[in-house]
């Protein structure tokens, strides 16, 4: 589908479509990227499931806007509720939560069971019929390191799967904040990095441990049960050709580093994490049991990487996307056979379980690739979508889909 203005981020609804029309499984949240205070968050869905099996070259998009709301400044991230949220904090099965960060953390309530309003519209059904998106809560707290009354802009967030009332956010003011969205309160705020924090992620299965990356080039782990110190799991190497220091004391006190932009856990083995550097073409795979250097690097992109996402299945694929217009899928299961006998890290364990250092492996062959018409800036996996039989007799196999953003276009790719 084509939309007004570039799309900055998107996420695929994680709810099940059992008992609903097949197209209900194809529901995305998207956020715009427009300069100024005129941005929007929208929920889009399939107009008709026939587009899943039929080539349609008409001017009509396959996706249509179900509902939308104003967001002011651009959202830096957008996520649907974890699957564990269902039944928590909801009025009915037709209600889902959607969260976004920007100048604040906002949680929205999406309702797909609103009685349609009477309309004299002739032709296509009104796109917002039966769907609403309303603000449930907005959270912005006092910063530990800044004096203004409003909190600093938020760069990203992670929604806790095990305790869905917990969200941890990262900020440009070097802090991370853990929020309880059920009580609309900040549980704790800590100074996490020396510079801006760009991304944060809960350790799967844990309500205490999370990791973060930032402009200081480090990956750090924090345990809410012991906040006196953090564990540095990885630091980017110092550039080989460092320019002479500036006469400015503040500049000389901060040596040049390569910022880390994103961090994500392998959902099937939480020992492993993926990250990438600003303007970097490679993905680094890190092992929490062997801190200090990557255990694997994925090298196939020919321009800076913009996004990655781990798939939802038991042996997930890792999708990566970049300025080279490529979407690459990586199957890393075969490279982890040496450690599959060990159980994944226990959520209650500390962050120093030993593992002998392993030589870094270089992987250059993805298992699948897709070339878009322009740079791919964001992507999101669908949950496992059950196969469906069309009234035409055609069948759609059970499996995953991958939504990608390329300019003003959102596409869903069958994997």
mmCIF file of C-alpha atoms in Angstrom:
data_model
loop_
_atom_site.group_PDB
_atom_site.id
_atom_site.type_symbol
_atom_site.label_atom_id
_atom_site.label_comp_id
_atom_site.label_asym_id
_atom_site.label_seq_id
_atom_site.Cartn_x
_atom_site.Cartn_y
_atom_site.Cartn_z
ATOM 1 C CA UNK A 1 0.000 0.000 0.000
ATOM 2 C CA UNK A 2 1.060 3.601 -0.596
ATOM 3 C CA UNK A 3 0.531 6.133 2.183
ATOM 4 C CA UNK A 4 1.021 9.847 2.658
ATOM 5 C CA UNK A 5 4.539 10.539 3.850
ATOM 6 C CA UNK A 6 7.281 8.028 4.667
ATOM 7 C CA UNK A 7 6.621 5.250 7.188
ATOM 8 C CA UNK A 8 9.155 5.179 10.014
ATOM 9 C CA UNK A 9 8.178 2.030 11.910
ATOM 10 C CA UNK A 10 5.615 -0.763 11.854
ATOM 11 C CA UNK A 11 4.621 -3.908 13.736
ATOM 12 C CA UNK A 12 2.426 -6.898 12.932
ATOM 13 C CA UNK A 13 -0.377 -7.655 15.374
ATOM 14 C CA UNK A 14 0.506 -10.734 17.425
ATOM 15 C CA UNK A 15 -3.088 -11.756 18.124
ATOM 16 C CA UNK A 16 -4.587 -14.943 16.725
ATOM 17 C CA UNK A 17 -7.218 -14.724 14.033
ATOM 18 C CA UNK A 18 -8.945 -17.963 15.017
ATOM 19 C CA UNK A 19 -12.676 -17.746 14.592
ATOM 20 C CA UNK A 20 -12.366 -14.593 12.502
ATOM 21 C CA UNK A 21 -12.163 -13.907 8.812
ATOM 22 C CA UNK A 22 -8.732 -14.800 7.374
ATOM 23 C CA UNK A 23 -7.900 -11.186 6.669
ATOM 24 C CA UNK A 24 -8.049 -10.406 10.420
ATOM 25 C CA UNK A 25 -4.599 -11.979 10.779
ATOM 26 C CA UNK A 26 -3.166 -9.338 8.436
ATOM 27 C CA UNK A 27 -3.284 -6.308 10.718
ATOM 28 C CA UNK A 28 -0.374 -3.878 11.032
ATOM 29 C CA UNK A 29 0.355 -0.806 13.095
ATOM 30 C CA UNK A 30 2.311 1.877 11.229
ATOM 31 C CA UNK A 31 3.734 5.271 12.192
ATOM 32 C CA UNK A 32 4.616 8.141 9.870
ATOM 33 C CA UNK A 33 7.820 10.172 9.618
ATOM 34 C CA UNK A 34 6.980 13.769 8.787
ATOM 35 C CA UNK A 35 8.870 16.853 9.963
ATOM 36 C CA UNK A 36 6.898 18.814 12.488
ATOM 37 C CA UNK A 37 3.929 17.944 14.672
ATOM 38 C CA UNK A 38 1.584 16.347 12.125
ATOM 39 C CA UNK A 39 2.429 12.666 12.384
ATOM 40 C CA UNK A 40 -0.074 9.834 12.563
ATOM 41 C CA UNK A 41 -0.330 6.309 13.883
ATOM 42 C CA UNK A 42 -2.622 4.014 11.915
ATOM 43 C CA UNK A 43 -3.899 0.460 11.983
ATOM 44 C CA UNK A 44 -4.125 -1.058 8.508
ATOM 45 C CA UNK A 45 -5.589 -4.350 7.353
ATOM 46 C CA UNK A 46 -6.348 -6.338 4.217
ATOM 47 C CA UNK A 47 -9.177 -5.017 2.135
ATOM 48 C CA UNK A 48 -9.987 -8.483 0.809
ATOM 49 C CA UNK A 49 -8.261 -11.832 1.359
ATOM 50 C CA UNK A 50 -8.453 -12.560 -2.364
ATOM 51 C CA UNK A 51 -5.329 -10.423 -2.808
ATOM 52 C CA UNK A 52 -3.382 -13.211 -1.079
ATOM 53 C CA UNK A 53 -3.757 -15.479 -4.114
ATOM 54 C CA UNK A 54 -4.581 -13.100 -6.960
ATOM 55 C CA UNK A 55 -2.300 -10.685 -8.770
ATOM 56 C CA UNK A 56 -3.956 -7.282 -8.611
ATOM 57 C CA UNK A 57 -2.592 -4.547 -10.819
ATOM 58 C CA UNK A 58 -5.345 -2.024 -10.162
ATOM 59 C CA UNK A 59 -4.776 1.322 -8.497
ATOM 60 C CA UNK A 60 -6.445 0.120 -5.309
ATOM 61 C CA UNK A 61 -4.084 -0.896 -2.466
ATOM 62 C CA UNK A 62 -4.280 -4.344 -0.892
ATOM 63 C CA UNK A 63 -4.151 -2.750 2.575
ATOM 64 C CA UNK A 64 -6.576 -0.094 3.773
ATOM 65 C CA UNK A 65 -6.560 2.119 6.850
ATOM 66 C CA UNK A 66 -8.875 0.746 9.532
ATOM 67 C CA UNK A 67 -8.389 3.636 11.969
ATOM 68 C CA UNK A 68 -5.780 6.250 12.868
ATOM 69 C CA UNK A 69 -4.913 8.889 15.432
ATOM 70 C CA UNK A 70 -2.643 11.921 15.687
ATOM 71 C CA UNK A 71 0.774 11.410 17.273
ATOM 72 C CA UNK A 72 2.432 14.826 16.930
ATOM 73 C CA UNK A 73 6.161 14.182 16.687
ATOM 74 C CA UNK A 74 7.290 11.043 14.827
ATOM 75 C CA UNK A 75 7.107 7.783 16.742
ATOM 76 C CA UNK A 76 10.520 6.207 17.271
ATOM 77 C CA UNK A 77 9.080 2.724 17.736
ATOM 78 C CA UNK A 78 5.711 1.016 17.599
ATOM 79 C CA UNK A 79 4.751 -2.375 19.086
ATOM 80 C CA UNK A 80 1.601 -4.394 19.516
ATOM 81 C CA UNK A 81 1.052 -6.037 22.876
ATOM 82 C CA UNK A 82 2.881 -9.330 23.500
ATOM 83 C CA UNK A 83 0.830 -12.498 23.109
ATOM 84 C CA UNK A 84 0.846 -12.858 26.895
ATOM 85 C CA UNK A 85 -1.213 -9.669 27.236
ATOM 86 C CA UNK A 86 -4.412 -11.289 25.989
ATOM 87 C CA UNK A 87 -6.885 -11.243 28.815
ATOM 88 C CA UNK A 88 -4.836 -8.671 30.757
ATOM 89 C CA UNK A 89 -6.049 -5.076 30.950
ATOM 90 C CA UNK A 90 -8.581 -5.633 28.193
ATOM 91 C CA UNK A 91 -12.314 -5.242 28.039
ATOM 92 C CA UNK A 92 -12.925 -7.920 25.412
ATOM 93 C CA UNK A 93 -11.231 -10.204 22.921
ATOM 94 C CA UNK A 94 -11.743 -7.552 20.230
ATOM 95 C CA UNK A 95 -9.466 -5.125 22.110
ATOM 96 C CA UNK A 96 -5.699 -4.942 21.647
ATOM 97 C CA UNK A 97 -3.046 -2.631 23.040
ATOM 98 C CA UNK A 98 -0.563 -0.742 20.866
ATOM 99 C CA UNK A 99 2.356 1.249 22.321
ATOM 100 C CA UNK A 100 4.609 3.901 20.796
ATOM 101 C CA UNK A 101 7.536 6.049 21.902
ATOM 102 C CA UNK A 102 8.511 9.560 20.851
ATOM 103 C CA UNK A 103 8.253 12.575 23.121
ATOM 104 C CA UNK A 104 6.527 10.190 25.582
ATOM 105 C CA UNK A 105 5.469 6.557 25.998
ATOM 106 C CA UNK A 106 1.876 6.201 24.846
ATOM 107 C CA UNK A 107 -0.330 3.135 25.063
ATOM 108 C CA UNK A 108 -3.338 2.969 22.755
ATOM 109 C CA UNK A 109 -6.381 0.730 22.833
ATOM 110 C CA UNK A 110 -7.478 -0.664 19.496
ATOM 111 C CA UNK A 111 -11.053 -1.937 19.263
ATOM 112 C CA UNK A 112 -12.242 -3.867 16.229
ATOM 113 C CA UNK A 113 -15.803 -4.399 17.423
ATOM 114 C CA UNK A 114 -17.280 -0.893 17.288
ATOM 115 C CA UNK A 115 -20.739 -0.668 15.671
ATOM 116 C CA UNK A 116 -20.342 1.011 12.278
ATOM 117 C CA UNK A 117 -21.803 4.478 11.945
ATOM 118 C CA UNK A 118 -24.542 5.179 9.426
ATOM 119 C CA UNK A 119 -23.137 6.526 6.206
ATOM 120 C CA UNK A 120 -24.506 7.554 2.843
ATOM 121 C CA UNK A 121 -21.187 6.634 1.227
ATOM 122 C CA UNK A 122 -21.737 4.714 -1.997
ATOM 123 C CA UNK A 123 -19.136 2.231 -3.237
ATOM 124 C CA UNK A 124 -16.327 1.021 -0.999
ATOM 125 C CA UNK A 125 -17.097 0.609 2.671
ATOM 126 C CA UNK A 126 -15.787 3.417 4.870
ATOM 127 C CA UNK A 127 -12.280 2.470 5.985
ATOM 128 C CA UNK A 128 -12.811 3.354 9.645
ATOM 129 C CA UNK A 129 -16.062 1.441 10.024
ATOM 130 C CA UNK A 130 -16.052 -0.649 13.207
ATOM 131 C CA UNK A 131 -12.493 0.213 14.289
ATOM 132 C CA UNK A 132 -11.194 2.734 16.832
ATOM 133 C CA UNK A 133 -7.797 3.694 18.243
ATOM 134 C CA UNK A 134 -7.870 5.650 21.507
ATOM 135 C CA UNK A 135 -5.165 6.753 23.959
ATOM 136 C CA UNK A 136 -5.132 4.634 27.116
ATOM 137 C CA UNK A 137 -2.177 6.280 28.875
ATOM 138 C CA UNK A 138 0.709 8.674 28.174
ATOM 139 C CA UNK A 139 3.852 8.579 30.340
ATOM 140 C CA UNK A 140 6.645 11.152 30.448
ATOM 141 C CA UNK A 141 8.654 11.562 33.626
ATOM 142 C CA UNK A 142 11.264 13.868 35.110
ATOM 143 C CA UNK A 143 14.733 13.084 33.818
ATOM 144 C CA UNK A 144 17.545 12.301 36.259
ATOM 145 C CA UNK A 145 20.065 14.201 34.170
ATOM 146 C CA UNK A 146 18.066 17.090 32.729
ATOM 147 C CA UNK A 147 16.442 19.957 34.550
ATOM 148 C CA UNK A 148 13.354 20.539 32.445
ATOM 149 C CA UNK A 149 10.046 19.364 33.823
ATOM 150 C CA UNK A 150 9.283 17.128 30.842
ATOM 151 C CA UNK A 151 11.155 13.924 30.151
ATOM 152 C CA UNK A 152 13.699 13.743 27.331
ATOM 153 C CA UNK A 153 12.661 12.183 23.986
ATOM 154 C CA UNK A 154 12.493 8.382 23.980
ATOM 155 C CA UNK A 155 14.375 6.434 21.318
ATOM 156 C CA UNK A 156 12.928 2.940 21.786
ATOM 157 C CA UNK A 157 11.224 0.506 24.148
ATOM 158 C CA UNK A 158 10.732 -3.172 24.973
ATOM 159 C CA UNK A 159 7.501 -4.748 26.198
ATOM 160 C CA UNK A 160 7.957 -7.521 28.750
ATOM 161 C CA UNK A 161 6.438 -10.827 27.619
ATOM 162 C CA UNK A 162 6.297 -12.412 31.067
ATOM 163 C CA UNK A 163 4.905 -9.353 32.901
ATOM 164 C CA UNK A 164 3.002 -7.336 30.269
ATOM 165 C CA UNK A 165 2.493 -4.415 32.643
ATOM 166 C CA UNK A 166 6.248 -3.675 32.374
ATOM 167 C CA UNK A 167 7.804 -1.614 29.586
ATOM 168 C CA UNK A 168 11.411 -0.378 29.597
ATOM 169 C CA UNK A 169 12.251 2.712 27.519
ATOM 170 C CA UNK A 170 15.548 4.209 26.338
ATOM 171 C CA UNK A 171 16.247 7.912 25.972
ATOM 172 C CA UNK A 172 18.650 10.430 24.475
ATOM 173 C CA UNK A 173 19.420 11.650 28.016
ATOM 174 C CA UNK A 174 21.515 8.463 28.676
ATOM 175 C CA UNK A 175 18.806 6.854 30.852
ATOM 176 C CA UNK A 176 16.561 3.816 30.759
ATOM 177 C CA UNK A 177 13.233 3.833 32.603
ATOM 178 C CA UNK A 178 11.113 0.853 33.655
ATOM 179 C CA UNK A 179 7.385 1.699 33.620
ATOM 180 C CA UNK A 180 4.331 -0.021 35.022
ATOM 181 C CA UNK A 181 1.710 0.878 32.432
ATOM 182 C CA UNK A 182 -1.082 -0.585 34.546
ATOM 183 C CA UNK A 183 -0.463 1.946 37.338
ATOM 184 C CA UNK A 184 1.041 4.637 35.044
ATOM 185 C CA UNK A 185 4.153 4.933 37.209
ATOM 186 C CA UNK A 186 7.924 4.779 36.726
ATOM 187 C CA UNK A 187 9.354 1.908 38.767
ATOM 188 C CA UNK A 188 12.977 2.948 38.314
ATOM 189 C CA UNK A 189 15.150 5.178 36.141
ATOM 190 C CA UNK A 190 18.874 4.582 35.785
ATOM 191 C CA UNK A 191 21.745 6.243 33.969
ATOM 192 C CA UNK A 192 22.593 3.467 31.532
ATOM 193 C CA UNK A 193 25.253 4.842 29.162
ATOM 194 C CA UNK A 194 27.715 7.691 28.718
ATOM 195 C CA UNK A 195 25.783 8.996 25.739
ATOM 196 C CA UNK A 196 22.379 8.551 24.097
ATOM 197 C CA UNK A 197 20.705 5.152 24.503
ATOM 198 C CA UNK A 198 19.312 3.902 21.183
ATOM 199 C CA UNK A 199 17.666 0.564 21.960
ATOM 200 C CA UNK A 200 16.702 -1.698 24.830
ATOM 201 C CA UNK A 201 15.432 -5.285 25.150
ATOM 202 C CA UNK A 202 14.206 -7.500 27.987
ATOM 203 C CA UNK A 203 15.932 -10.855 28.386
ATOM 204 C CA UNK A 204 13.246 -13.352 27.255
ATOM 205 C CA UNK A 205 11.507 -14.931 30.223
ATOM 206 C CA UNK A 206 12.871 -12.391 32.718
ATOM 207 C CA UNK A 207 11.227 -9.502 34.541
ATOM 208 C CA UNK A 208 14.551 -8.312 36.002
ATOM 209 C CA UNK A 209 17.243 -8.342 33.296
ATOM 210 C CA UNK A 210 17.408 -6.130 30.216
ATOM 211 C CA UNK A 211 20.142 -4.988 27.830
ATOM 212 C CA UNK A 212 20.739 -1.708 26.035
ATOM 213 C CA UNK A 213 22.940 -0.210 23.321
ATOM 214 C CA UNK A 214 23.843 3.363 22.547
ATOM 215 C CA UNK A 215 26.004 6.068 21.067
ATOM 216 C CA UNK A 216 28.942 5.167 23.324
ATOM 217 C CA UNK A 217 29.326 1.927 21.349
ATOM 218 C CA UNK A 218 28.619 -0.408 24.242
ATOM 219 C CA UNK A 219 26.143 -3.204 24.932
ATOM 220 C CA UNK A 220 25.248 -3.334 28.619
ATOM 221 C CA UNK A 221 23.131 -5.619 30.782
ATOM 222 C CA UNK A 222 21.195 -4.505 33.863
ATOM 223 C CA UNK A 223 19.553 -6.468 36.651
ATOM 224 C CA UNK A 224 16.790 -4.685 38.560
ATOM 225 C CA UNK A 225 17.711 -6.739 41.636
ATOM 226 C CA UNK A 226 21.219 -5.268 41.639
ATOM 227 C CA UNK A 227 21.378 -1.796 40.117
ATOM 228 C CA UNK A 228 24.684 -0.804 41.722
ATOM 229 C CA UNK A 229 26.506 -1.809 38.560
ATOM 230 C CA UNK A 230 25.954 -2.958 35.005
ATOM 231 C CA UNK A 231 27.699 -5.641 32.948
ATOM 232 C CA UNK A 232 29.400 -4.533 29.739
ATOM 233 C CA UNK A 233 28.896 -7.390 27.292
ATOM 234 C CA UNK A 234 30.478 -5.758 24.244
ATOM 235 C CA UNK A 235 32.225 -2.535 23.241
ATOM 236 C CA UNK A 236 32.912 -1.484 19.682
ATOM 237 C CA UNK A 237 36.596 -1.494 18.752
ATOM 238 C CA UNK A 238 38.370 1.855 18.771
ATOM 239 C CA UNK A 239 38.751 3.159 15.201
ATOM 240 C CA UNK A 240 42.186 2.430 13.744
ATOM 241 C CA UNK A 241 42.691 5.895 12.263
ATOM 242 C CA UNK A 242 41.737 8.263 15.047
ATOM 243 C CA UNK A 243 42.009 11.989 14.201
ATOM 244 C CA UNK A 244 44.082 14.152 16.570
ATOM 245 C CA UNK A 245 42.134 15.251 19.644
ATOM 246 C CA UNK A 246 40.344 18.564 19.587
ATOM 247 C CA UNK A 247 41.392 21.410 21.850
ATOM 248 C CA UNK A 248 37.961 21.200 23.423
ATOM 249 C CA UNK A 249 38.166 19.322 26.768
ATOM 250 C CA UNK A 250 34.726 17.795 26.270
ATOM 251 C CA UNK A 251 35.720 16.411 22.882
ATOM 252 C CA UNK A 252 39.010 14.952 24.090
ATOM 253 C CA UNK A 253 37.209 13.289 26.992
ATOM 254 C CA UNK A 254 35.008 11.405 24.555
ATOM 255 C CA UNK A 255 37.053 9.283 22.128
ATOM 256 C CA UNK A 256 35.354 8.468 18.831
ATOM 257 C CA UNK A 257 33.262 5.310 18.843
ATOM 258 C CA UNK A 258 30.921 3.514 16.478
ATOM 259 C CA UNK A 259 27.414 3.694 17.994
ATOM 260 C CA UNK A 260 25.325 0.524 18.265
ATOM 261 C CA UNK A 261 21.818 1.176 16.996
ATOM 262 C CA UNK A 262 19.713 -1.927 17.712
ATOM 263 C CA UNK A 263 19.714 -4.967 19.976
ATOM 264 C CA UNK A 264 17.524 -8.077 19.813
ATOM 265 C CA UNK A 265 17.463 -11.559 21.379
ATOM 266 C CA UNK A 266 17.099 -14.823 19.522
ATOM 267 C CA UNK A 267 13.697 -15.912 20.892
ATOM 268 C CA UNK A 268 14.575 -19.617 20.725
ATOM 269 C CA UNK A 269 17.928 -19.260 22.555
ATOM 270 C CA UNK A 270 18.253 -16.145 24.663
ATOM 271 C CA UNK A 271 22.023 -16.585 24.984
ATOM 272 C CA UNK A 272 22.317 -15.028 21.525
ATOM 273 C CA UNK A 273 21.749 -11.393 20.584
ATOM 274 C CA UNK A 274 22.052 -9.458 17.349
ATOM 275 C CA UNK A 275 23.204 -5.867 16.895
ATOM 276 C CA UNK A 276 24.693 -3.563 14.270
ATOM 277 C CA UNK A 277 26.776 -0.397 14.140
ATOM 278 C CA UNK A 278 25.747 2.972 12.785
ATOM 279 C CA UNK A 279 26.572 3.025 9.049
ATOM 280 C CA UNK A 280 27.631 -0.633 9.314
ATOM 281 C CA UNK A 281 26.990 -3.261 6.632
ATOM 282 C CA UNK A 282 27.365 -6.269 8.956
ATOM 283 C CA UNK A 283 25.291 -7.844 11.715
ATOM 284 C CA UNK A 284 27.118 -8.916 14.885
ATOM 285 C CA UNK A 285 25.846 -11.998 16.761
ATOM 286 C CA UNK A 286 26.843 -11.959 20.429
ATOM 287 C CA UNK A 287 26.737 -14.653 23.118
ATOM 288 C CA UNK A 288 25.989 -13.557 26.695
ATOM 289 C CA UNK A 289 28.199 -16.415 27.942
ATOM 290 C CA UNK A 290 31.182 -15.120 25.974
ATOM 291 C CA UNK A 291 31.225 -11.326 26.314
ATOM 292 C CA UNK A 292 33.757 -9.087 24.647
ATOM 293 C CA UNK A 293 33.521 -9.987 20.973
ATOM 294 C CA UNK A 294 30.960 -11.295 18.480
ATOM 295 C CA UNK A 295 30.772 -15.043 17.963
ATOM 296 C CA UNK A 296 29.427 -14.519 14.441
ATOM 297 C CA UNK A 297 29.157 -11.801 11.790
ATOM 298 C CA UNK A 298 26.672 -11.765 8.917
ATOM 299 C CA UNK A 299 28.190 -10.155 5.842
ATOM 300 C CA UNK A 300 26.096 -9.810 2.711
ATOM 301 C CA UNK A 301 24.663 -6.293 2.690
ATOM 302 C CA UNK A 302 26.421 -3.740 0.482
ATOM 303 C CA UNK A 303 25.142 -0.608 2.224
ATOM 304 C CA UNK A 304 24.291 0.399 5.799
ATOM 305 C CA UNK A 305 21.793 -1.797 7.647
ATOM 306 C CA UNK A 306 18.597 -0.165 8.911
ATOM 307 C CA UNK A 307 16.684 -2.911 10.701
ATOM 308 C CA UNK A 308 16.519 -6.548 11.735
ATOM 309 C CA UNK A 309 13.911 -8.824 13.305
ATOM 310 C CA UNK A 310 13.916 -12.397 14.609
ATOM 311 C CA UNK A 311 11.092 -14.613 13.396
ATOM 312 C CA UNK A 312 8.464 -16.014 15.780
ATOM 313 C CA UNK A 313 8.886 -19.757 15.242
ATOM 314 C CA UNK A 314 10.889 -22.316 17.263
ATOM 315 C CA UNK A 315 13.884 -22.138 14.918
ATOM 316 C CA UNK A 316 13.549 -18.523 13.812
ATOM 317 C CA UNK A 317 15.056 -16.868 10.797
ATOM 318 C CA UNK A 318 16.742 -13.506 11.249
ATOM 319 C CA UNK A 319 15.577 -10.877 8.741
ATOM 320 C CA UNK A 320 17.870 -7.934 7.947
ATOM 321 C CA UNK A 321 17.255 -4.901 5.737
ATOM 322 C CA UNK A 322 19.326 -1.983 4.509
ATOM 323 C CA UNK A 323 20.030 0.872 2.145
ATOM 324 C CA UNK A 324 21.043 -1.628 -0.546
ATOM 325 C CA UNK A 325 17.295 -2.345 -1.060
ATOM 326 C CA UNK A 326 17.878 -5.908 0.137
ATOM 327 C CA UNK A 327 15.895 -7.960 2.628
ATOM 328 C CA UNK A 328 17.979 -10.986 3.645
ATOM 329 C CA UNK A 329 16.882 -13.996 5.703
ATOM 330 C CA UNK A 330 19.465 -15.897 7.735
ATOM 331 C CA UNK A 331 19.144 -19.387 9.225
ATOM 332 C CA UNK A 332 21.639 -19.550 12.085
ATOM 333 C CA UNK A 333 20.408 -22.779 13.702
ATOM 334 C CA UNK A 334 23.093 -24.909 12.070
ATOM 335 C CA UNK A 335 25.822 -22.622 13.412
ATOM 336 C CA UNK A 336 24.629 -23.050 16.992
ATOM 337 C CA UNK A 337 24.766 -26.863 17.091
ATOM 338 C CA UNK A 338 27.821 -26.827 19.335
ATOM 339 C CA UNK A 339 25.824 -25.153 22.099
ATOM 340 C CA UNK A 340 22.370 -26.609 21.582
ATOM 341 C CA UNK A 341 22.964 -29.212 24.264
ATOM 342 C CA UNK A 342 23.121 -26.491 26.891
ATOM 343 C CA UNK A 343 19.871 -25.088 28.120
ATOM 344 C CA UNK A 344 19.157 -21.416 27.388
ATOM 345 C CA UNK A 345 20.050 -18.978 30.101
ATOM 346 C CA UNK A 346 17.721 -19.131 33.062
ATOM 347 C CA UNK A 347 15.916 -15.867 33.654
ATOM 348 C CA UNK A 348 16.918 -16.058 37.314
ATOM 349 C CA UNK A 349 20.609 -16.659 36.648
ATOM 350 C CA UNK A 350 23.292 -14.015 36.801
ATOM 351 C CA UNK A 351 25.094 -12.679 33.756
ATOM 352 C CA UNK A 352 28.405 -14.502 34.152
ATOM 353 C CA UNK A 353 27.760 -18.113 33.207
ATOM 354 C CA UNK A 354 31.054 -19.350 31.735
ATOM 355 C CA UNK A 355 31.606 -20.418 28.183
ATOM 356 C CA UNK A 356 34.963 -20.903 26.453
ATOM 357 C CA UNK A 357 35.737 -18.164 23.959
ATOM 358 C CA UNK A 358 34.933 -19.233 20.428
ATOM 359 C CA UNK A 359 36.508 -17.955 17.248
ATOM 360 C CA UNK A 360 34.249 -15.580 15.364
ATOM 361 C CA UNK A 361 32.495 -17.163 12.398
ATOM 362 C CA UNK A 362 31.820 -15.185 9.235
ATOM 363 C CA UNK A 363 28.545 -16.036 7.460
ATOM 364 C CA UNK A 364 28.080 -14.657 3.948
ATOM 365 C CA UNK A 365 25.219 -16.733 2.529
ATOM 366 C CA UNK A 366 21.631 -15.862 3.502
ATOM 367 C CA UNK A 367 19.002 -18.510 2.825
ATOM 368 C CA UNK A 368 16.569 -16.115 1.109
ATOM 369 C CA UNK A 369 16.678 -12.629 -0.382
ATOM 370 C CA UNK A 370 14.250 -10.025 -1.694
ATOM 371 C CA UNK A 371 15.098 -6.863 -3.610
ATOM 372 C CA UNK A 372 12.838 -3.849 -3.025
ATOM 373 C CA UNK A 373 12.460 -0.818 -5.284
ATOM 374 C CA UNK A 374 14.177 1.486 -2.753
ATOM 375 C CA UNK A 375 15.912 1.397 0.625
ATOM 376 C CA UNK A 376 14.190 -0.797 3.220
ATOM 377 C CA UNK A 377 13.963 1.064 6.515
ATOM 378 C CA UNK A 378 11.832 -1.170 8.752
ATOM 379 C CA UNK A 379 10.412 -4.689 8.926
ATOM 380 C CA UNK A 380 8.216 -6.868 11.138
ATOM 381 C CA UNK A 381 7.341 -10.565 11.255
ATOM 382 C CA UNK A 382 3.801 -11.861 11.442
ATOM 383 C CA UNK A 383 2.879 -14.521 13.994
ATOM 384 C CA UNK A 384 2.330 -18.013 12.609
ATOM 385 C CA UNK A 385 -0.717 -17.598 10.359
ATOM 386 C CA UNK A 386 -2.826 -20.691 9.819
ATOM 387 C CA UNK A 387 -3.445 -21.897 6.295
ATOM 388 C CA UNK A 388 -6.718 -20.906 4.709
ATOM 389 C CA UNK A 389 -8.884 -22.123 1.855
ATOM 390 C CA UNK A 390 -10.307 -19.483 -0.453
ATOM 391 C CA UNK A 391 -13.784 -19.731 -1.916
ATOM 392 C CA UNK A 392 -12.075 -20.091 -5.301
ATOM 393 C CA UNK A 393 -10.588 -23.390 -4.132
ATOM 394 C CA UNK A 394 -7.080 -21.998 -3.843
ATOM 395 C CA UNK A 395 -5.104 -22.739 -0.677
ATOM 396 C CA UNK A 396 -2.721 -20.556 1.316
ATOM 397 C CA UNK A 397 -0.174 -22.556 3.312
ATOM 398 C CA UNK A 398 0.430 -22.078 7.012
ATOM 399 C CA UNK A 399 3.493 -19.956 7.683
ATOM 400 C CA UNK A 400 4.982 -16.555 8.393
ATOM 401 C CA UNK A 401 4.849 -13.287 6.521
ATOM 402 C CA UNK A 402 7.275 -10.384 6.655
ATOM 403 C CA UNK A 403 6.109 -6.777 6.405
ATOM 404 C CA UNK A 404 8.640 -4.282 5.054
ATOM 405 C CA UNK A 405 8.758 -0.509 4.645
ATOM 406 C CA UNK A 406 10.303 0.912 1.502
ATOM 407 C CA UNK A 407 9.760 4.656 1.155
ATOM 408 C CA UNK A 408 6.021 5.310 1.274
ATOM 409 C CA UNK A 409 5.205 1.685 0.495
ATOM 410 C CA UNK A 410 4.360 -1.130 2.917
ATOM 411 C CA UNK A 411 4.534 -4.688 1.522
ATOM 412 C CA UNK A 412 3.809 -8.105 3.034
ATOM 413 C CA UNK A 413 6.097 -10.912 1.800
ATOM 414 C CA UNK A 414 5.260 -14.602 2.162
ATOM 415 C CA UNK A 415 8.232 -16.505 3.594
#
